[in-house]
mmCIF file with all atom_site columns, C-alpha atoms in Angstrom:
data_model
loop_
_atom_site.group_PDB
_atom_site.id
_atom_site.type_symbol
_atom_site.label_atom_id
_atom_site.label_alt_id
_atom_site.label_comp_id
_atom_site.label_asym_id
_atom_site.label_entity_id
_atom_site.label_seq_id
_atom_site.pdbx_PDB_ins_code
_atom_site.Cartn_x
_atom_site.Cartn_y
_atom_site.Cartn_z
_atom_site.occupancy
_atom_site.B_iso_or_equiv
_atom_site.pdbx_formal_charge
_atom_site.auth_seq_id
_atom_site.auth_comp_id
_atom_site.auth_asym_id
_atom_site.auth_atom_id
_atom_site.pdbx_PDB_model_num
ATOM 1   C CA . MET A 1 1   ? 10.121  -14.897 5.464  1.00 0.00 ? 23  MET A CA 1
ATOM 2   C CA . THR A 1 2   ? 6.569   -14.556 4.120  1.00 0.00 ? 24  THR A CA 1
ATOM 3   C CA . LYS A 1 3   ? 3.843   -15.129 6.702  1.00 0.00 ? 25  LYS A CA 1
ATOM 4   C CA . SER A 1 4   ? 0.264   -16.377 6.825  1.00 0.00 ? 26  SER A CA 1
ATOM 5   C CA . VAL A 1 5   ? -2.196  -17.365 9.528  1.00 0.00 ? 27  VAL A CA 1
ATOM 6   C CA . ILE A 1 6   ? -4.964  -19.945 9.438  1.00 0.00 ? 28  ILE A CA 1
ATOM 7   C CA . ILE A 1 7   ? -7.601  -19.009 12.004 1.00 0.00 ? 29  ILE A CA 1
ATOM 8   C CA . VAL A 1 8   ? -9.676  -22.036 12.956 1.00 0.00 ? 30  VAL A CA 1
ATOM 9   C CA . ALA A 1 9   ? -13.193 -21.026 13.992 1.00 0.00 ? 31  ALA A CA 1
ATOM 10  C CA . GLY A 1 10  ? -15.439 -24.057 13.800 1.00 0.00 ? 32  GLY A CA 1
ATOM 11  C CA . GLY A 1 11  ? -16.708 -24.101 17.388 1.00 0.00 ? 33  GLY A CA 1
ATOM 12  C CA . LYS A 1 12  ? -20.374 -24.647 18.187 1.00 0.00 ? 34  LYS A CA 1
ATOM 13  C CA . GLY A 1 13  ? -20.639 -22.830 21.530 1.00 0.00 ? 35  GLY A CA 1
ATOM 14  C CA . LYS A 1 14  ? -22.379 -25.625 23.481 1.00 0.00 ? 36  LYS A CA 1
ATOM 15  C CA . ARG A 1 15  ? -20.550 -24.848 26.731 1.00 0.00 ? 37  ARG A CA 1
ATOM 16  C CA . MET A 1 16  ? -21.333 -21.161 26.225 1.00 0.00 ? 38  MET A CA 1
ATOM 17  C CA . GLU A 1 17  ? -25.093 -21.868 26.279 1.00 0.00 ? 39  GLU A CA 1
ATOM 18  C CA . SER A 1 18  ? -25.445 -19.508 23.316 1.00 0.00 ? 40  SER A CA 1
ATOM 19  C CA . ASN A 1 19  ? -27.720 -19.561 20.272 1.00 0.00 ? 41  ASN A CA 1
ATOM 20  C CA . ILE A 1 20  ? -24.781 -18.583 18.064 1.00 0.00 ? 42  ILE A CA 1
ATOM 21  C CA . ALA A 1 21  ? -21.309 -20.075 17.751 1.00 0.00 ? 43  ALA A CA 1
ATOM 22  C CA . LYS A 1 22  ? -18.888 -18.762 20.364 1.00 0.00 ? 44  LYS A CA 1
ATOM 23  C CA . GLN A 1 23  ? -16.606 -17.063 17.815 1.00 0.00 ? 45  GLN A CA 1
ATOM 24  C CA . PHE A 1 24  ? -19.473 -14.763 16.804 1.00 0.00 ? 46  PHE A CA 1
ATOM 25  C CA . ILE A 1 25  ? -20.382 -13.636 20.340 1.00 0.00 ? 47  ILE A CA 1
ATOM 26  C CA . GLU A 1 26  ? -19.672 -9.943  20.900 1.00 0.00 ? 48  GLU A CA 1
ATOM 27  C CA . ILE A 1 27  ? -17.335 -8.582  23.545 1.00 0.00 ? 49  ILE A CA 1
ATOM 28  C CA . GLY A 1 28  ? -17.246 -4.814  23.701 1.00 0.00 ? 50  GLY A CA 1
ATOM 29  C CA . CYS A 1 29  ? -19.733 -4.740  20.784 1.00 0.00 ? 51  CYS A CA 1
ATOM 30  C CA . ILE A 1 30  ? -17.312 -6.556  18.462 1.00 0.00 ? 52  ILE A CA 1
ATOM 31  C CA . PRO A 1 31  ? -17.541 -10.291 17.603 1.00 0.00 ? 53  PRO A CA 1
ATOM 32  C CA . ILE A 1 32  ? -14.702 -12.364 19.054 1.00 0.00 ? 54  ILE A CA 1
ATOM 33  C CA . LEU A 1 33  ? -13.540 -13.600 15.645 1.00 0.00 ? 55  LEU A CA 1
ATOM 34  C CA . MET A 1 34  ? -13.180 -10.043 14.336 1.00 0.00 ? 56  MET A CA 1
ATOM 35  C CA . ARG A 1 35  ? -10.970 -9.196  17.301 1.00 0.00 ? 57  ARG A CA 1
ATOM 36  C CA . THR A 1 36  ? -8.841  -12.268 16.594 1.00 0.00 ? 58  THR A CA 1
ATOM 37  C CA . ILE A 1 37  ? -8.390  -11.380 12.922 1.00 0.00 ? 59  ILE A CA 1
ATOM 38  C CA . SER A 1 38  ? -7.545  -7.791  13.898 1.00 0.00 ? 60  SER A CA 1
ATOM 39  C CA . ALA A 1 39  ? -4.801  -8.983  16.263 1.00 0.00 ? 61  ALA A CA 1
ATOM 40  C CA . PHE A 1 40  ? -2.885  -10.512 13.350 1.00 0.00 ? 62  PHE A CA 1
ATOM 41  C CA . TYR A 1 41  ? -3.622  -7.644  10.963 1.00 0.00 ? 63  TYR A CA 1
ATOM 42  C CA . ASN A 1 42  ? -2.379  -5.143  13.551 1.00 0.00 ? 64  ASN A CA 1
ATOM 43  C CA . TYR A 1 43  ? 0.765   -7.221  13.969 1.00 0.00 ? 65  TYR A CA 1
ATOM 44  C CA . ASP A 1 44  ? 1.457   -7.235  10.212 1.00 0.00 ? 66  ASP A CA 1
ATOM 45  C CA . ASN A 1 45  ? -0.985  -5.762  7.699  1.00 0.00 ? 67  ASN A CA 1
ATOM 46  C CA . ASN A 1 46  ? 0.685   -7.788  4.926  1.00 0.00 ? 68  ASN A CA 1
ATOM 47  C CA . ILE A 1 47  ? 0.013   -11.152 6.530  1.00 0.00 ? 69  ILE A CA 1
ATOM 48  C CA . THR A 1 48  ? -2.203  -13.573 4.571  1.00 0.00 ? 70  THR A CA 1
ATOM 49  C CA . ILE A 1 49  ? -5.283  -14.426 6.639  1.00 0.00 ? 71  ILE A CA 1
ATOM 50  C CA . VAL A 1 50  ? -7.387  -17.560 6.088  1.00 0.00 ? 72  VAL A CA 1
ATOM 51  C CA . VAL A 1 51  ? -10.448 -18.185 8.265  1.00 0.00 ? 73  VAL A CA 1
ATOM 52  C CA . VAL A 1 52  ? -11.852 -21.714 8.494  1.00 0.00 ? 74  VAL A CA 1
ATOM 53  C CA . LEU A 1 53  ? -15.569 -21.971 9.313  1.00 0.00 ? 75  LEU A CA 1
ATOM 54  C CA . LEU A 1 54  ? -18.224 -24.649 9.281  1.00 0.00 ? 76  LEU A CA 1
ATOM 55  C CA . LYS A 1 55  ? -20.053 -24.574 5.957  1.00 0.00 ? 77  LYS A CA 1
ATOM 56  C CA . LYS A 1 56  ? -23.347 -23.612 7.602  1.00 0.00 ? 78  LYS A CA 1
ATOM 57  C CA . GLU A 1 57  ? -21.703 -20.601 9.325  1.00 0.00 ? 79  GLU A CA 1
ATOM 58  C CA . ILE A 1 58  ? -20.057 -19.018 6.274  1.00 0.00 ? 80  ILE A CA 1
ATOM 59  C CA . GLU A 1 59  ? -23.059 -16.985 5.094  1.00 0.00 ? 81  GLU A CA 1
ATOM 60  C CA . PHE A 1 60  ? -23.767 -15.857 8.660  1.00 0.00 ? 82  PHE A CA 1
ATOM 61  C CA . TRP A 1 61  ? -20.175 -14.629 8.951  1.00 0.00 ? 83  TRP A CA 1
ATOM 62  C CA . LYS A 1 62  ? -20.364 -12.708 5.674  1.00 0.00 ? 84  LYS A CA 1
ATOM 63  C CA . ASN A 1 63  ? -23.510 -10.950 6.856  1.00 0.00 ? 85  ASN A CA 1
ATOM 64  C CA . LEU A 1 64  ? -21.883 -10.195 10.196 1.00 0.00 ? 86  LEU A CA 1
ATOM 65  C CA . CYS A 1 65  ? -18.920 -8.571  8.429  1.00 0.00 ? 87  CYS A CA 1
ATOM 66  C CA . GLN A 1 66  ? -21.319 -6.341  6.495  1.00 0.00 ? 88  GLN A CA 1
ATOM 67  C CA . GLN A 1 67  ? -23.191 -5.358  9.648  1.00 0.00 ? 89  GLN A CA 1
ATOM 68  C CA . HIS A 1 68  ? -19.958 -4.347  11.388 1.00 0.00 ? 90  HIS A CA 1
ATOM 69  C CA . ASN A 1 69  ? -18.303 -2.821  8.297  1.00 0.00 ? 91  ASN A CA 1
ATOM 70  C CA . PHE A 1 70  ? -15.448 -5.242  8.867  1.00 0.00 ? 92  PHE A CA 1
ATOM 71  C CA . ASN A 1 71  ? -13.131 -4.954  5.886  1.00 0.00 ? 93  ASN A CA 1
ATOM 72  C CA . ILE A 1 72  ? -9.831  -6.590  6.851  1.00 0.00 ? 94  ILE A CA 1
ATOM 73  C CA . ALA A 1 73  ? -8.995  -8.800  3.870  1.00 0.00 ? 95  ALA A CA 1
ATOM 74  C CA . HIS A 1 74  ? -9.276  -12.527 4.605  1.00 0.00 ? 96  HIS A CA 1
ATOM 75  C CA . LYS A 1 75  ? -10.238 -15.685 2.755  1.00 0.00 ? 97  LYS A CA 1
ATOM 76  C CA . VAL A 1 76  ? -13.002 -17.875 4.177  1.00 0.00 ? 98  VAL A CA 1
ATOM 77  C CA . VAL A 1 77  ? -12.770 -21.634 3.611  1.00 0.00 ? 99  VAL A CA 1
ATOM 78  C CA . GLU A 1 78  ? -14.891 -24.567 4.701  1.00 0.00 ? 100 GLU A CA 1
ATOM 79  C CA . GLY A 1 79  ? -13.862 -26.562 7.751  1.00 0.00 ? 101 GLY A CA 1
ATOM 80  C CA . GLY A 1 80  ? -14.027 -30.282 8.432  1.00 0.00 ? 102 GLY A CA 1
ATOM 81  C CA . LYS A 1 81  ? -15.603 -32.594 10.987 1.00 0.00 ? 103 LYS A CA 1
ATOM 82  C CA . GLU A 1 82  ? -12.551 -32.422 13.268 1.00 0.00 ? 104 GLU A CA 1
ATOM 83  C CA . ARG A 1 83  ? -10.086 -29.590 13.857 1.00 0.00 ? 105 ARG A CA 1
ATOM 84  C CA . PHE A 1 84  ? -7.440  -31.685 12.076 1.00 0.00 ? 106 PHE A CA 1
ATOM 85  C CA . PHE A 1 85  ? -9.436  -31.620 8.843  1.00 0.00 ? 107 PHE A CA 1
ATOM 86  C CA . SER A 1 86  ? -10.218 -27.912 9.175  1.00 0.00 ? 108 SER A CA 1
ATOM 87  C CA . VAL A 1 87  ? -6.515  -27.103 9.378  1.00 0.00 ? 109 VAL A CA 1
ATOM 88  C CA . LYS A 1 88  ? -5.774  -29.479 6.518  1.00 0.00 ? 110 LYS A CA 1
ATOM 89  C CA . ASN A 1 89  ? -8.336  -27.664 4.356  1.00 0.00 ? 111 ASN A CA 1
ATOM 90  C CA . GLY A 1 90  ? -6.900  -24.283 5.303  1.00 0.00 ? 112 GLY A CA 1
ATOM 91  C CA . LEU A 1 91  ? -3.380  -25.334 4.357  1.00 0.00 ? 113 LEU A CA 1
ATOM 92  C CA . GLN A 1 92  ? -4.471  -25.695 0.753  1.00 0.00 ? 114 GLN A CA 1
ATOM 93  C CA . TYR A 1 93  ? -4.967  -21.937 0.540  1.00 0.00 ? 115 TYR A CA 1
ATOM 94  C CA . VAL A 1 94  ? -1.611  -20.685 1.848  1.00 0.00 ? 116 VAL A CA 1
ATOM 95  C CA . ASP A 1 95  ? 1.767   -20.737 0.122  1.00 0.00 ? 117 ASP A CA 1
ATOM 96  C CA . THR A 1 96  ? 3.912   -18.626 2.457  1.00 0.00 ? 118 THR A CA 1
ATOM 97  C CA . GLU A 1 97  ? 7.201   -19.735 3.990  1.00 0.00 ? 119 GLU A CA 1
ATOM 98  C CA . LEU A 1 98  ? 5.884   -19.559 7.565  1.00 0.00 ? 120 LEU A CA 1
ATOM 99  C CA . ILE A 1 99  ? 2.363   -20.619 8.536  1.00 0.00 ? 121 ILE A CA 1
ATOM 100 C CA . ALA A 1 100 ? 0.663   -19.802 11.830 1.00 0.00 ? 122 ALA A CA 1
ATOM 101 C CA . ILE A 1 101 ? -2.390  -21.678 13.072 1.00 0.00 ? 123 ILE A CA 1
ATOM 102 C CA . HIS A 1 102 ? -4.527  -19.931 15.668 1.00 0.00 ? 124 HIS A CA 1
ATOM 103 C CA . ASP A 1 103 ? -7.749  -20.520 17.577 1.00 0.00 ? 125 ASP A CA 1
ATOM 104 C CA . GLY A 1 104 ? -10.530 -18.188 16.470 1.00 0.00 ? 126 GLY A CA 1
ATOM 105 C CA . VAL A 1 105 ? -11.560 -17.643 20.082 1.00 0.00 ? 127 VAL A CA 1
ATOM 106 C CA . ARG A 1 106 ? -8.183  -16.360 21.301 1.00 0.00 ? 128 ARG A CA 1
ATOM 107 C CA . PRO A 1 107 ? -8.634  -12.644 20.528 1.00 0.00 ? 129 PRO A CA 1
ATOM 108 C CA . PHE A 1 108 ? -6.142  -11.327 23.080 1.00 0.00 ? 130 PHE A CA 1
ATOM 109 C CA . VAL A 1 109 ? -2.947  -12.784 21.662 1.00 0.00 ? 131 VAL A CA 1
ATOM 110 C CA . SER A 1 110 ? -0.299  -10.078 21.866 1.00 0.00 ? 132 SER A CA 1
ATOM 111 C CA . ALA A 1 111 ? 1.841   -8.810  19.005 1.00 0.00 ? 133 ALA A CA 1
ATOM 112 C CA . GLN A 1 112 ? 4.874   -9.832  21.056 1.00 0.00 ? 134 GLN A CA 1
ATOM 113 C CA . THR A 1 113 ? 3.646   -13.432 21.360 1.00 0.00 ? 135 THR A CA 1
ATOM 114 C CA . ILE A 1 114 ? 3.012   -13.568 17.607 1.00 0.00 ? 136 ILE A CA 1
ATOM 115 C CA . GLU A 1 115 ? 6.446   -12.109 16.878 1.00 0.00 ? 137 GLU A CA 1
ATOM 116 C CA . ASN A 1 116 ? 8.180   -14.500 19.305 1.00 0.00 ? 138 ASN A CA 1
ATOM 117 C CA . CYS A 1 117 ? 6.572   -17.488 17.620 1.00 0.00 ? 139 CYS A CA 1
ATOM 118 C CA . PHE A 1 118 ? 7.332   -16.365 14.060 1.00 0.00 ? 140 PHE A CA 1
ATOM 119 C CA . ALA A 1 119 ? 10.956  -15.614 14.945 1.00 0.00 ? 141 ALA A CA 1
ATOM 120 C CA . SER A 1 120 ? 11.402  -18.973 16.692 1.00 0.00 ? 142 SER A CA 1
ATOM 121 C CA . ALA A 1 121 ? 9.694   -20.905 13.889 1.00 0.00 ? 143 ALA A CA 1
ATOM 122 C CA . GLU A 1 122 ? 11.980  -19.250 11.345 1.00 0.00 ? 144 GLU A CA 1
ATOM 123 C CA . GLN A 1 123 ? 14.981  -20.415 13.361 1.00 0.00 ? 145 GLN A CA 1
ATOM 124 C CA . PHE A 1 124 ? 13.834  -23.834 14.602 1.00 0.00 ? 146 PHE A CA 1
ATOM 125 C CA . GLY A 1 125 ? 11.073  -24.856 12.176 1.00 0.00 ? 147 GLY A CA 1
ATOM 126 C CA . ALA A 1 126 ? 8.268   -25.248 14.725 1.00 0.00 ? 148 ALA A CA 1
ATOM 127 C CA . ALA A 1 127 ? 7.329   -22.999 17.648 1.00 0.00 ? 149 ALA A CA 1
ATOM 128 C CA . ILE A 1 128 ? 4.418   -22.703 20.060 1.00 0.00 ? 150 ILE A CA 1
ATOM 129 C CA . PRO A 1 129 ? 3.628   -20.257 22.902 1.00 0.00 ? 151 PRO A CA 1
ATOM 130 C CA . VAL A 1 130 ? 3.267   -21.636 26.417 1.00 0.00 ? 152 VAL A CA 1
ATOM 131 C CA . MET A 1 131 ? 2.647   -20.368 29.937 1.00 0.00 ? 153 MET A CA 1
ATOM 132 C CA . LYS A 1 132 ? 3.942   -21.721 33.244 1.00 0.00 ? 154 LYS A CA 1
ATOM 133 C CA . ILE A 1 133 ? 1.387   -23.413 35.498 1.00 0.00 ? 155 ILE A CA 1
ATOM 134 C CA . GLU A 1 134 ? 0.907   -21.517 38.755 1.00 0.00 ? 156 GLU A CA 1
ATOM 135 C CA . GLU A 1 135 ? -1.407  -23.991 40.552 1.00 0.00 ? 157 GLU A CA 1
ATOM 136 C CA . SER A 1 136 ? -0.495  -27.353 42.032 1.00 0.00 ? 158 SER A CA 1
ATOM 137 C CA . ILE A 1 137 ? -1.397  -30.230 39.708 1.00 0.00 ? 159 ILE A CA 1
ATOM 138 C CA . ARG A 1 138 ? -2.039  -33.939 40.101 1.00 0.00 ? 160 ARG A CA 1
ATOM 139 C CA . PHE A 1 139 ? -1.873  -36.889 37.718 1.00 0.00 ? 161 PHE A CA 1
ATOM 140 C CA . VAL A 1 140 ? -5.152  -38.825 37.590 1.00 0.00 ? 162 VAL A CA 1
ATOM 141 C CA . GLU A 1 141 ? -5.515  -42.327 36.174 1.00 0.00 ? 163 GLU A CA 1
ATOM 142 C CA . GLU A 1 142 ? -8.596  -44.470 36.813 1.00 0.00 ? 164 GLU A CA 1
ATOM 143 C CA . ASN A 1 143 ? -8.845  -44.841 40.609 1.00 0.00 ? 165 ASN A CA 1
ATOM 144 C CA . ARG A 1 144 ? -5.470  -43.389 41.585 1.00 0.00 ? 166 ARG A CA 1
ATOM 145 C CA . ASN A 1 145 ? -3.905  -39.930 41.614 1.00 0.00 ? 167 ASN A CA 1
ATOM 146 C CA . TYR A 1 146 ? -0.695  -38.320 42.791 1.00 0.00 ? 168 TYR A CA 1
ATOM 147 C CA . ALA A 1 147 ? 1.053   -34.968 42.857 1.00 0.00 ? 169 ALA A CA 1
ATOM 148 C CA . VAL A 1 148 ? 3.475   -34.063 40.065 1.00 0.00 ? 170 VAL A CA 1
ATOM 149 C CA . GLU A 1 149 ? 6.023   -31.298 39.670 1.00 0.00 ? 171 GLU A CA 1
ATOM 150 C CA . ARG A 1 150 ? 4.298   -28.363 38.011 1.00 0.00 ? 172 ARG A CA 1
ATOM 151 C CA . LYS A 1 151 ? 7.660   -27.058 36.787 1.00 0.00 ? 173 LYS A CA 1
ATOM 152 C CA . ASN A 1 152 ? 7.688   -30.003 34.361 1.00 0.00 ? 174 ASN A CA 1
ATOM 153 C CA . TYR A 1 153 ? 4.436   -28.918 32.682 1.00 0.00 ? 175 TYR A CA 1
ATOM 154 C CA . VAL A 1 154 ? 3.216   -25.893 30.754 1.00 0.00 ? 176 VAL A CA 1
ATOM 155 C CA . MET A 1 155 ? -0.093  -24.636 29.365 1.00 0.00 ? 177 MET A CA 1
ATOM 156 C CA . VAL A 1 156 ? -0.147  -24.553 25.565 1.00 0.00 ? 178 VAL A CA 1
ATOM 157 C CA . GLN A 1 157 ? -1.540  -21.625 23.572 1.00 0.00 ? 179 GLN A CA 1
ATOM 158 C CA . THR A 1 158 ? -1.719  -20.603 19.930 1.00 0.00 ? 180 THR A CA 1
ATOM 159 C CA . PRO A 1 159 ? -0.553  -19.382 17.423 1.00 0.00 ? 181 PRO A CA 1
ATOM 160 C CA . GLN A 1 160 ? 1.468   -22.474 16.667 1.00 0.00 ? 182 GLN A CA 1
ATOM 161 C CA . ILE A 1 161 ? 3.824   -21.583 13.840 1.00 0.00 ? 183 ILE A CA 1
ATOM 162 C CA . PHE A 1 162 ? 5.768   -23.771 11.416 1.00 0.00 ? 184 PHE A CA 1
ATOM 163 C CA . LYS A 1 163 ? 7.831   -23.652 8.277  1.00 0.00 ? 185 LYS A CA 1
ATOM 164 C CA . SER A 1 164 ? 5.532   -24.471 5.380  1.00 0.00 ? 186 SER A CA 1
ATOM 165 C CA . GLU A 1 165 ? 7.201   -27.703 4.324  1.00 0.00 ? 187 GLU A CA 1
ATOM 166 C CA . ILE A 1 166 ? 7.012   -29.059 7.878  1.00 0.00 ? 188 ILE A CA 1
ATOM 167 C CA . ILE A 1 167 ? 3.334   -28.365 8.594  1.00 0.00 ? 189 ILE A CA 1
ATOM 168 C CA . LYS A 1 168 ? 2.119   -29.393 5.145  1.00 0.00 ? 190 LYS A CA 1
ATOM 169 C CA . SER A 1 169 ? 4.040   -32.654 5.310  1.00 0.00 ? 191 SER A CA 1
ATOM 170 C CA . ALA A 1 170 ? 2.684   -33.332 8.811  1.00 0.00 ? 192 ALA A CA 1
ATOM 171 C CA . TYR A 1 171 ? -0.905  -32.946 7.647  1.00 0.00 ? 193 TYR A CA 1
ATOM 172 C CA . ASN A 1 172 ? -0.416  -35.639 5.044  1.00 0.00 ? 194 ASN A CA 1
ATOM 173 C CA . GLN A 1 173 ? -0.580  -38.114 7.936  1.00 0.00 ? 195 GLN A CA 1
ATOM 174 C CA . LEU A 1 174 ? -3.750  -40.013 8.756  1.00 0.00 ? 196 LEU A CA 1
ATOM 175 C CA . PHE A 1 175 ? -5.866  -38.482 11.520 1.00 0.00 ? 197 PHE A CA 1
ATOM 176 C CA . GLU A 1 176 ? -5.437  -39.830 15.047 1.00 0.00 ? 198 GLU A CA 1
ATOM 177 C CA . GLU A 1 177 ? -7.581  -39.002 18.097 1.00 0.00 ? 199 GLU A CA 1
ATOM 178 C CA . ARG A 1 178 ? -4.480  -38.017 20.064 1.00 0.00 ? 200 ARG A CA 1
ATOM 179 C CA . PHE A 1 179 ? -3.827  -35.082 17.731 1.00 0.00 ? 201 PHE A CA 1
ATOM 180 C CA . THR A 1 180 ? -5.097  -32.351 20.066 1.00 0.00 ? 202 THR A CA 1
ATOM 181 C CA . ASP A 1 181 ? -3.260  -29.479 18.404 1.00 0.00 ? 203 ASP A CA 1
ATOM 182 C CA . ASP A 1 182 ? -0.938  -28.783 15.483 1.00 0.00 ? 204 ASP A CA 1
ATOM 183 C CA . ALA A 1 183 ? 2.211   -29.360 17.530 1.00 0.00 ? 205 ALA A CA 1
ATOM 184 C CA . SER A 1 184 ? 1.093   -32.907 18.306 1.00 0.00 ? 206 SER A CA 1
ATOM 185 C CA . VAL A 1 185 ? 0.578   -33.558 14.581 1.00 0.00 ? 207 VAL A CA 1
ATOM 186 C CA . VAL A 1 186 ? 4.023   -32.199 13.706 1.00 0.00 ? 208 VAL A CA 1
ATOM 187 C CA . GLU A 1 187 ? 5.707   -33.930 16.638 1.00 0.00 ? 209 GLU A CA 1
ATOM 188 C CA . ASN A 1 188 ? 4.335   -37.272 15.464 1.00 0.00 ? 210 ASN A CA 1
ATOM 189 C CA . MET A 1 189 ? 6.634   -37.132 12.429 1.00 0.00 ? 211 MET A CA 1
ATOM 190 C CA . GLY A 1 190 ? 9.703   -36.574 14.586 1.00 0.00 ? 212 GLY A CA 1
ATOM 191 C CA . GLN A 1 191 ? 9.952   -32.768 14.467 1.00 0.00 ? 213 GLN A CA 1
ATOM 192 C CA . ALA A 1 192 ? 11.087  -31.070 17.685 1.00 0.00 ? 214 ALA A CA 1
ATOM 193 C CA . ILE A 1 193 ? 8.859   -28.274 18.999 1.00 0.00 ? 215 ILE A CA 1
ATOM 194 C CA . PHE A 1 194 ? 10.430  -25.069 20.301 1.00 0.00 ? 216 PHE A CA 1
ATOM 195 C CA . LEU A 1 195 ? 8.630   -23.441 23.243 1.00 0.00 ? 217 LEU A CA 1
ATOM 196 C CA . THR A 1 196 ? 8.376   -19.685 23.516 1.00 0.00 ? 218 THR A CA 1
ATOM 197 C CA . GLU A 1 197 ? 6.665   -17.449 26.051 1.00 0.00 ? 219 GLU A CA 1
ATOM 198 C CA . GLY A 1 198 ? 2.996   -16.657 25.485 1.00 0.00 ? 220 GLY A CA 1
ATOM 199 C CA . ASN A 1 199 ? 0.928   -13.944 27.154 1.00 0.00 ? 221 ASN A CA 1
ATOM 200 C CA . ARG A 1 200 ? -1.371  -14.479 30.117 1.00 0.00 ? 222 ARG A CA 1
ATOM 201 C CA . GLU A 1 201 ? -4.318  -12.679 28.444 1.00 0.00 ? 223 GLU A CA 1
ATOM 202 C CA . ASN A 1 202 ? -4.227  -15.102 25.504 1.00 0.00 ? 224 ASN A CA 1
ATOM 203 C CA . ILE A 1 203 ? -7.094  -17.187 26.871 1.00 0.00 ? 225 ILE A CA 1
ATOM 204 C CA . LYS A 1 204 ? -9.310  -19.469 24.825 1.00 0.00 ? 226 LYS A CA 1
ATOM 205 C CA . ILE A 1 205 ? -12.896 -18.277 25.239 1.00 0.00 ? 227 ILE A CA 1
ATOM 206 C CA . THR A 1 206 ? -14.997 -21.423 25.510 1.00 0.00 ? 228 THR A CA 1
ATOM 207 C CA . THR A 1 207 ? -17.200 -20.954 28.600 1.00 0.00 ? 229 THR A CA 1
ATOM 208 C CA . ILE A 1 208 ? -19.392 -18.258 30.139 1.00 0.00 ? 230 ILE A CA 1
ATOM 209 C CA . TRP A 1 209 ? -16.665 -17.735 32.754 1.00 0.00 ? 231 TRP A CA 1
ATOM 210 C CA . ASP A 1 210 ? -14.078 -17.121 30.016 1.00 0.00 ? 232 ASP A CA 1
ATOM 211 C CA . LEU A 1 211 ? -16.466 -14.613 28.458 1.00 0.00 ? 233 LEU A CA 1
ATOM 212 C CA . LYS A 1 212 ? -16.699 -12.688 31.729 1.00 0.00 ? 234 LYS A CA 1
ATOM 213 C CA . ILE A 1 213 ? -12.896 -12.553 31.933 1.00 0.00 ? 235 ILE A CA 1
ATOM 214 C CA . ALA A 1 214 ? -12.751 -11.330 28.317 1.00 0.00 ? 236 ALA A CA 1
ATOM 215 C CA . GLU A 1 215 ? -15.270 -8.586  29.038 1.00 0.00 ? 237 GLU A CA 1
ATOM 216 C CA . THR A 1 216 ? -13.103 -7.502  31.977 1.00 0.00 ? 238 THR A CA 1
ATOM 217 C CA . PHE A 1 217 ? -10.070 -7.241  29.685 1.00 0.00 ? 239 PHE A CA 1
ATOM 218 C CA . ILE A 1 218 ? -12.052 -5.001  27.317 1.00 0.00 ? 240 ILE A CA 1
ATOM 219 C CA . SER A 1 219 ? -13.443 -2.781  30.073 1.00 0.00 ? 241 SER A CA 1
ATOM 220 C CA . GLU A 1 220 ? -9.950  -2.271  31.518 1.00 0.00 ? 242 GLU A CA 1
ATOM 221 C CA . LYS A 1 221 ? -8.661  -1.181  28.117 1.00 0.00 ? 243 LYS A CA 1
#
């Protein structure tokens, strides 16, 4: 089935204490977003790539691509106020049978994770990568808390991949605050979500600590 990926990169980098948006910060001399785009291109150089950016960041990104001689083909579109609206905008520019949606600041997604998700989405309609939780966890509500079984919970990653008709129909719904990712939007219309194994390195770089971990990954390579 034909494949595309919408890479959502509308972060502001407040927790990173940076003057530029987190997706543009360099690790190993290459901006994070370029590494993310490359991960999908290296997986399949025929994949359609759409990058969603805040309007004010689009010109900066174009200049950055020139500076780094970055020439992987991709279409840049304007994002919205919330992630929901950014994805909804991006969906207008893809017409493939399978559509992946990925965080712009997850540059270390493996080709195997991408392949697992595409294969599962083709079979089941909707698939997301997850990782088991290794630490003990507790449920917290107002002034009470208690231990819960970690085996009943997983950490969710991206890319989250769907058949086109499913994801496009889901994004015709009205926005709700509880839509924290694409799976929650799709699930709200009654679609089951298939879980597949992600990769431990597929972290979301949102803090200075995450950046240090990312730099370690690069130095080890």
